[in-house]
Amino acid sequence: MKIPRWGTKAAGIVVLTLVFSYACGGVKPGVAMIKYQFDEMLIQNLGTMFLPSIVFASELSGKNTAKQWVLKSTMRWFPFVGYVTEQGEYKQVVEDEDTIAKILECQANDENHVDEKGNLVENETQEDEVVPAQSQPVLDLSIERLRDFDYLLSNFYIVDSSTMIGPEQLNADALLSENMKIDQSSQGPKILIFHTHSQETFADSIPGDPSTSIVGIGEYLTQLLNAKGIETIHDTGVYDIINGKLDRSNAYENAETSVRPILEANPSVEVAIDLHRDGVAEETHLVTDIGGKQTAKIMFFNGLSRTRTNGDIEYLYNPYIQDNLAFSLQMQLACERMYPGFARHIYLRGYRYNLHLLPKSLLIEAGAQTNTVEEMRNAMEVLAVTLQNVLIG
């Protein structure tokens, strides 16, 4: 049987639609608009081929009745088109409802995944630093070089496979032009240090002694900054212990609930630092020599509120993402200028991590469970100088 030319075209369009829908896996963020536009084109083409007079009349009248009729007819003639469309819509709704808890759980655990006893389960932040650095390559920190997106990304960042970033966000001119200086003319504290994961400890921490945990390290950093004339307050609240057991499932939400009233009571605070220690393989030792002292390395950690799977995460909205990126990059470059090798690459991940509390918010992974308390204290001395350089000059 000879197939009419319009039949061949229609079949081709439908087959192409099926392939497109299958490749997209239904409607996904970032693809939804393209698929919507493609569906519109399909409807228009089918309408033009099958019912040109009706479509023409519909376009003249500005109504969509012809298109709606064509769509319904198409779904009757080719049922799988309707099935694909319905499956795409259903999948989108299910993802929106079912992934929220999973995403919040990932956010709670992903810096270093531990069991209820605090033992490391797996290393989430994949770094290749294993031995103390003997010498560090000198990086070109000129603005001309930093304007090269590929150079900037490869030399200063690690992008987790769960998320993505482009040159519009990592624009060196924009990020480095943001003013990170704090207002020293007004009274009151300028920096707040807190710990979402208060139970993090080190190789020689004393059980039951918080002064040898990340909280004690935060207290030492607080003292150093106050001694430099940068008034700093330290929140020692515990947000990862529930009913006497380690439970990080709601640690970020718990921390936000307590930290927000502190910020409201201290409106002079311009900088919020969530201080952590990383979790690494037991053979990894994040240390470098600075001034003859064995010093734990640090890492700035940014959340982009965006995953490859779900796109922008609206319920983890952060209006300060660019400010956060500017702050961490300026800190990274200051470290590189003054203490090459002290700062690991900035880690970019998909969630929020309470970085929406203030424009100048930092999440710092200082050392790891394999570092000693002394190495951590040495790192705080270097970090305090770097903060002073960026915030005051």
Coordinates of C-alpha atoms in Angstrom, one line a residue:
M1 CA 0.0 0.0 0.0
K2 CA 1.3 3.4 -0.9
I3 CA 1.7 5.6 2.2
P4 CA 0.6 9.3 1.5
R5 CA 3.4 11.8 2.0
W6 CA 1.6 13.4 4.9
G7 CA 1.4 10.0 6.6
T8 CA 5.2 9.5 6.3
K9 CA 5.8 13.0 7.8
A10 CA 3.3 12.3 10.6
A11 CA 4.9 9.0 11.4
G12 CA 8.3 10.5 11.4
I13 CA 7.3 13.3 13.8
V14 CA 5.6 10.8 16.2
V15 CA 8.6 8.4 16.1
L16 CA 11.0 11.4 16.8
T17 CA 8.7 12.4 19.7
L18 CA 8.9 8.9 21.1
V19 CA 12.7 8.9 20.9
F20 CA 13.0 12.4 22.4
S21 CA 10.7 11.5 25.3
Y22 CA 12.5 8.2 25.9
A23 CA 15.9 10.0 25.9
C24 CA 14.7 12.6 28.3
G25 CA 13.3 10.0 30.6
G26 CA 10.0 12.0 30.9
V27 CA 9.9 15.6 31.9
K28 CA 13.0 16.6 33.9
P29 CA 14.2 20.0 35.0
G30 CA 16.2 21.7 32.3
V31 CA 14.5 19.5 29.7
A32 CA 10.8 20.3 30.5
M33 CA 10.7 23.6 28.6
I34 CA 12.4 22.0 25.5
K35 CA 9.9 19.1 25.5
Y36 CA 7.0 21.5 26.0
Q37 CA 8.1 23.5 23.0
F38 CA 8.6 20.3 21.0
D39 CA 5.1 19.1 21.9
E40 CA 3.7 22.4 20.7
M41 CA 5.6 22.0 17.4
L42 CA 4.2 18.5 17.1
I43 CA 0.6 19.7 17.6
Q44 CA 1.1 22.5 15.1
N45 CA 2.6 20.3 12.4
L46 CA -0.1 17.6 12.8
G47 CA -2.8 20.2 12.8
T48 CA -1.3 21.8 9.7
M49 CA -1.1 18.4 7.8
F50 CA -4.5 17.0 8.9
L51 CA -6.7 20.0 9.4
P52 CA -5.2 23.0 7.8
S53 CA -8.4 25.0 7.5
I54 CA -9.3 24.5 11.2
V55 CA -5.9 25.4 12.4
F56 CA -5.8 28.5 10.2
A57 CA -9.2 29.6 11.5
S58 CA -8.1 28.9 15.1
E59 CA -5.0 31.0 14.7
L60 CA -7.1 33.9 13.3
S61 CA -9.5 33.7 16.2
G62 CA -6.7 33.4 18.8
K63 CA -8.3 30.3 20.3
N64 CA -6.7 27.0 21.1
T65 CA -9.7 24.7 20.4
A66 CA -8.2 23.4 17.2
K67 CA -4.9 22.5 18.8
Q68 CA -6.7 20.9 21.7
W69 CA -8.8 18.8 19.3
V70 CA -5.7 17.8 17.3
L71 CA -3.9 16.8 20.5
K72 CA -6.8 14.7 21.7
S73 CA -7.2 13.1 18.3
T74 CA -3.4 12.4 18.1
M75 CA -3.6 10.7 21.4
R76 CA -6.5 8.5 20.2
W77 CA -4.6 7.7 16.9
F78 CA -1.2 7.1 18.7
P79 CA -1.9 6.2 22.3
F80 CA 1.7 5.9 23.3
V81 CA 2.1 9.7 22.8
G82 CA -0.5 10.3 25.6
Y83 CA 1.2 7.6 27.7
V84 CA 4.6 9.3 27.4
T85 CA 3.1 12.7 28.2
E86 CA 1.2 11.3 31.3
Q87 CA 4.2 9.4 32.5
G88 CA 6.4 12.6 32.2
E89 CA 3.9 14.6 34.2
Y90 CA 3.4 11.9 36.8
K91 CA 7.2 11.4 37.3
Q92 CA 7.7 15.2 37.8
V93 CA 5.1 15.2 40.6
V94 CA 6.5 12.1 42.3
E95 CA 10.0 13.5 42.2
D96 CA 8.9 16.8 43.8
E97 CA 7.2 15.0 46.7
D98 CA 9.5 12.0 47.3
T99 CA 13.0 13.5 46.9
I100 CA 12.7 16.2 49.5
A101 CA 13.4 14.0 52.4
K102 CA 16.2 12.2 50.5
I103 CA 17.8 15.5 49.6
L104 CA 17.7 16.8 53.1
E105 CA 19.2 13.5 54.3
C106 CA 22.0 13.8 51.8
Q107 CA 22.6 17.4 52.9
A108 CA 22.8 16.3 56.5
N109 CA 25.3 13.6 56.0
D110 CA 27.4 14.3 53.0
E111 CA 30.5 16.1 54.4
N112 CA 31.5 12.9 56.1
H113 CA 29.2 10.0 56.5
V114 CA 29.4 8.4 60.0
D115 CA 27.4 5.8 61.9
E116 CA 25.6 6.5 65.2
K117 CA 28.8 6.0 67.1
G118 CA 30.7 8.6 65.0
N119 CA 32.8 6.1 63.0
L120 CA 33.5 7.1 59.4
V121 CA 31.5 5.1 56.9
E122 CA 32.7 6.5 53.7
N123 CA 34.7 9.4 52.3
E124 CA 32.4 11.8 50.5
T125 CA 34.8 14.5 49.5
Q126 CA 37.1 12.9 47.1
E127 CA 40.6 14.5 47.4
D128 CA 43.9 13.1 46.4
E129 CA 46.0 14.7 49.1
V130 CA 47.7 12.0 51.1
V131 CA 51.1 13.1 52.2
P132 CA 52.5 16.4 53.6
A133 CA 53.3 18.8 50.8
Q134 CA 57.1 19.5 50.5
S135 CA 56.7 22.3 47.9
Q136 CA 53.8 23.9 46.2
P137 CA 53.5 25.0 42.6
V138 CA 53.0 28.7 42.2
L139 CA 49.7 29.5 40.6
D140 CA 49.1 32.5 38.4
L141 CA 46.6 34.6 40.4
S142 CA 46.4 37.4 37.9
I143 CA 42.9 38.6 37.0
E144 CA 43.7 37.9 33.3
R145 CA 44.3 34.3 34.1
L146 CA 41.4 33.9 36.5
R147 CA 39.0 35.2 33.8
D148 CA 39.7 31.9 32.0
F149 CA 36.8 29.7 33.3
D150 CA 38.6 26.4 32.6
Y151 CA 41.7 27.6 34.4
L152 CA 39.7 28.9 37.4
L153 CA 37.7 25.8 37.7
S154 CA 40.5 23.3 37.3
N155 CA 42.9 25.0 39.7
F156 CA 40.6 26.2 42.5
Y157 CA 37.5 24.0 42.5
I158 CA 36.2 20.5 42.8
V159 CA 32.6 20.1 41.4
D160 CA 30.8 17.2 42.9
S161 CA 29.1 14.9 40.3
S162 CA 25.7 15.7 41.8
T163 CA 25.7 19.3 40.7
M164 CA 27.0 21.7 38.0
I165 CA 28.3 25.2 37.5
G166 CA 29.0 27.5 34.6
P167 CA 31.0 30.6 33.7
E168 CA 28.1 32.9 34.5
Q169 CA 28.4 31.9 38.2
L170 CA 32.2 31.6 38.3
N171 CA 32.9 35.0 36.8
A172 CA 36.2 36.1 38.3
D173 CA 35.6 39.8 37.7
A174 CA 32.2 39.7 39.4
L175 CA 33.3 37.5 42.3
L176 CA 36.4 39.4 43.1
S177 CA 34.8 42.8 42.8
E178 CA 32.4 42.1 45.7
N179 CA 33.4 44.0 48.8
M180 CA 34.0 41.5 51.7
K181 CA 35.1 44.1 54.2
I182 CA 33.2 44.3 57.5
D183 CA 32.1 47.6 59.1
Q184 CA 34.5 48.2 61.9
S185 CA 33.0 51.6 62.7
S186 CA 29.9 50.1 64.5
Q187 CA 29.8 48.4 67.8
G188 CA 29.0 44.7 68.4
P189 CA 30.2 41.3 67.2
K190 CA 31.0 40.9 63.6
I191 CA 31.5 37.1 63.3
L192 CA 29.5 34.2 64.5
I193 CA 31.1 30.7 64.6
F194 CA 28.9 27.6 65.1
H195 CA 29.1 23.9 64.5
T196 CA 26.3 21.9 62.7
H197 CA 28.3 18.8 63.5
S198 CA 29.5 19.4 67.1
Q199 CA 30.6 15.8 67.7
E200 CA 33.5 15.8 65.2
T201 CA 36.8 14.8 66.8
F202 CA 40.4 14.2 65.9
A203 CA 43.1 11.6 66.1
D204 CA 44.1 12.4 69.7
S205 CA 40.8 13.9 71.0
I206 CA 39.9 13.0 74.6
P207 CA 36.5 11.3 74.8
G208 CA 34.1 13.6 76.7
D209 CA 36.3 16.6 76.5
P210 CA 34.8 19.1 74.0
S211 CA 37.9 21.3 74.2
T212 CA 39.6 18.6 72.0
S213 CA 36.7 18.4 69.5
I214 CA 35.7 20.7 66.7
V215 CA 33.9 22.8 69.3
G216 CA 37.2 23.4 71.1
I217 CA 38.9 24.3 67.8
G218 CA 36.1 26.8 67.1
E219 CA 36.6 28.3 70.6
Y220 CA 40.3 28.7 69.8
L221 CA 39.5 30.5 66.5
T222 CA 37.1 32.8 68.4
Q223 CA 39.9 33.8 70.8
L224 CA 42.3 34.4 68.0
L225 CA 39.9 36.7 66.1
N226 CA 38.9 38.6 69.3
A227 CA 42.6 39.1 70.0
K228 CA 42.9 40.7 66.5
G229 CA 40.2 43.2 67.3
I230 CA 37.5 41.3 65.3
E231 CA 34.7 40.8 67.8
T232 CA 33.5 37.2 67.5
I233 CA 30.9 35.1 69.3
H234 CA 30.9 31.3 69.5
D235 CA 27.7 29.2 69.5
T236 CA 28.5 25.9 71.2
G237 CA 25.0 24.5 70.7
V238 CA 24.6 20.8 69.9
Y239 CA 22.5 20.0 66.8
D240 CA 23.5 16.5 66.0
I241 CA 22.6 14.6 69.2
I242 CA 19.0 13.4 69.5
N243 CA 17.9 11.4 72.5
G244 CA 21.4 10.9 73.5
K245 CA 22.5 9.5 70.2
L246 CA 24.4 10.9 67.2
D247 CA 21.7 11.8 64.6
R248 CA 22.5 14.2 61.8
S249 CA 19.3 13.8 59.9
N250 CA 18.0 17.2 60.9
A251 CA 21.2 18.8 62.0
Y252 CA 21.1 21.7 59.5
E253 CA 17.5 22.4 60.3
N254 CA 18.2 22.3 64.1
A255 CA 21.2 24.6 63.7
E256 CA 19.2 27.1 61.7
T257 CA 16.5 27.2 64.3
S258 CA 19.0 28.2 67.0
V259 CA 21.4 30.3 64.9
R260 CA 18.7 32.6 63.5
P261 CA 17.7 34.1 66.9
I262 CA 21.4 34.7 67.6
L263 CA 21.8 36.7 64.4
E264 CA 18.5 38.6 65.2
A265 CA 19.8 39.4 68.7
N266 CA 23.2 40.5 67.2
P267 CA 22.4 42.5 64.0
S268 CA 26.0 43.7 63.8
V269 CA 27.1 40.2 62.8
E270 CA 28.2 40.1 59.2
V271 CA 29.9 36.8 58.9
A272 CA 28.6 33.3 59.8
I273 CA 31.1 30.4 59.8
D274 CA 30.0 26.8 60.2
L275 CA 33.2 25.1 61.2
H276 CA 33.6 21.4 60.5
R277 CA 36.3 18.8 60.1
D278 CA 36.3 16.5 57.1
G279 CA 36.1 12.7 57.0
V280 CA 38.8 11.0 54.9
A281 CA 40.3 7.6 54.5
E282 CA 42.5 6.6 57.4
E283 CA 45.7 6.7 55.4
T284 CA 45.0 10.3 54.3
H285 CA 46.7 13.0 56.3
L286 CA 45.7 16.6 55.3
V287 CA 48.7 18.5 56.6
T288 CA 51.2 21.0 55.3
D289 CA 54.2 22.8 56.8
I290 CA 53.7 26.5 57.6
G291 CA 56.4 28.4 59.5
G292 CA 57.9 25.1 60.7
K293 CA 54.5 23.9 62.1
Q294 CA 52.6 20.9 61.0
T295 CA 49.3 22.5 60.0
A296 CA 46.0 20.9 59.0
K297 CA 44.7 21.9 55.6
I298 CA 41.3 23.5 55.2
M299 CA 38.7 23.4 52.5
F300 CA 35.9 25.9 51.8
F301 CA 32.6 24.2 50.9
N302 CA 29.9 25.8 48.8
G303 CA 26.3 24.7 48.3
L304 CA 24.7 25.6 45.0
S305 CA 21.1 24.5 45.8
R306 CA 21.0 22.7 42.5
T307 CA 21.4 19.0 41.5
R308 CA 21.8 17.5 38.1
T309 CA 18.8 15.3 38.8
N310 CA 16.3 17.8 40.2
G311 CA 17.6 21.2 38.9
D312 CA 17.3 24.2 41.2
I313 CA 16.0 23.1 44.6
E314 CA 13.4 25.6 45.4
Y315 CA 12.8 24.5 49.0
L316 CA 16.6 25.0 49.6
Y317 CA 16.5 28.5 48.1
N318 CA 19.6 30.6 48.8
P319 CA 19.6 34.3 47.6
Y320 CA 23.2 34.6 48.6
I321 CA 24.8 31.9 46.4
Q322 CA 26.9 34.4 44.4
D323 CA 27.9 36.2 47.6
N324 CA 28.9 32.9 49.1
L325 CA 31.0 32.0 46.0
A326 CA 32.7 35.5 46.2
F327 CA 33.6 35.0 49.8
S328 CA 35.1 31.6 49.4
L329 CA 37.0 32.5 46.3
Q330 CA 38.5 35.6 47.9
M331 CA 39.5 33.5 51.0
Q332 CA 40.9 30.8 48.7
L333 CA 43.1 33.3 46.8
A334 CA 44.2 35.0 50.0
C335 CA 45.3 31.6 51.3
E336 CA 47.1 30.9 48.1
R337 CA 49.0 34.2 48.2
M338 CA 50.0 34.0 51.8
Y339 CA 50.1 30.2 52.5
P340 CA 50.3 28.2 49.3
G341 CA 49.0 24.6 49.9
F342 CA 47.1 25.5 53.1
A343 CA 43.7 25.5 51.3
R344 CA 42.4 22.5 49.4
H345 CA 40.3 23.2 46.3
I346 CA 36.9 24.7 47.0
Y347 CA 34.3 22.0 47.0
L348 CA 31.0 22.6 45.2
R349 CA 28.0 20.5 46.1
G350 CA 24.3 20.6 45.3
Y351 CA 22.6 21.5 48.6
R352 CA 22.4 24.6 50.8
Y353 CA 24.1 23.9 54.2
N354 CA 22.7 27.0 55.9
L355 CA 24.8 29.3 53.7
H356 CA 21.6 31.3 53.2
L357 CA 21.9 32.8 56.7
L358 CA 24.1 35.7 55.6
P359 CA 25.7 36.9 52.4
K360 CA 29.1 36.4 54.0
S361 CA 28.6 32.8 55.0
L362 CA 31.4 30.1 55.0
L363 CA 31.3 26.4 55.6
I364 CA 34.9 25.4 56.4
E365 CA 36.1 21.8 56.5
A366 CA 39.2 22.1 58.7
G367 CA 41.4 19.1 58.7
A368 CA 40.0 15.6 59.2
Q369 CA 39.6 12.9 61.8
T370 CA 43.3 11.8 61.1
N371 CA 44.7 15.2 62.1
T372 CA 45.8 16.0 65.7
V373 CA 44.4 18.7 67.9
E374 CA 47.7 20.6 67.6
E375 CA 47.6 20.5 63.8
M376 CA 44.1 21.9 64.0
R377 CA 45.0 24.7 66.4
N378 CA 47.9 25.6 64.1
A379 CA 45.4 25.7 61.2
M380 CA 43.2 28.1 63.2
E381 CA 46.1 30.5 63.6
V382 CA 46.6 30.6 59.8
L383 CA 42.8 30.9 59.2
A384 CA 42.5 33.8 61.6
V385 CA 45.2 35.7 59.7
T386 CA 43.5 35.0 56.4
L387 CA 40.1 36.1 57.7
Q388 CA 41.7 39.3 59.0
N389 CA 43.3 39.9 55.5
V390 CA 40.0 39.5 53.6
L391 CA 37.6 41.1 56.1
I392 CA 39.8 44.1 57.2
G393 CA 42.8 44.2 54.9

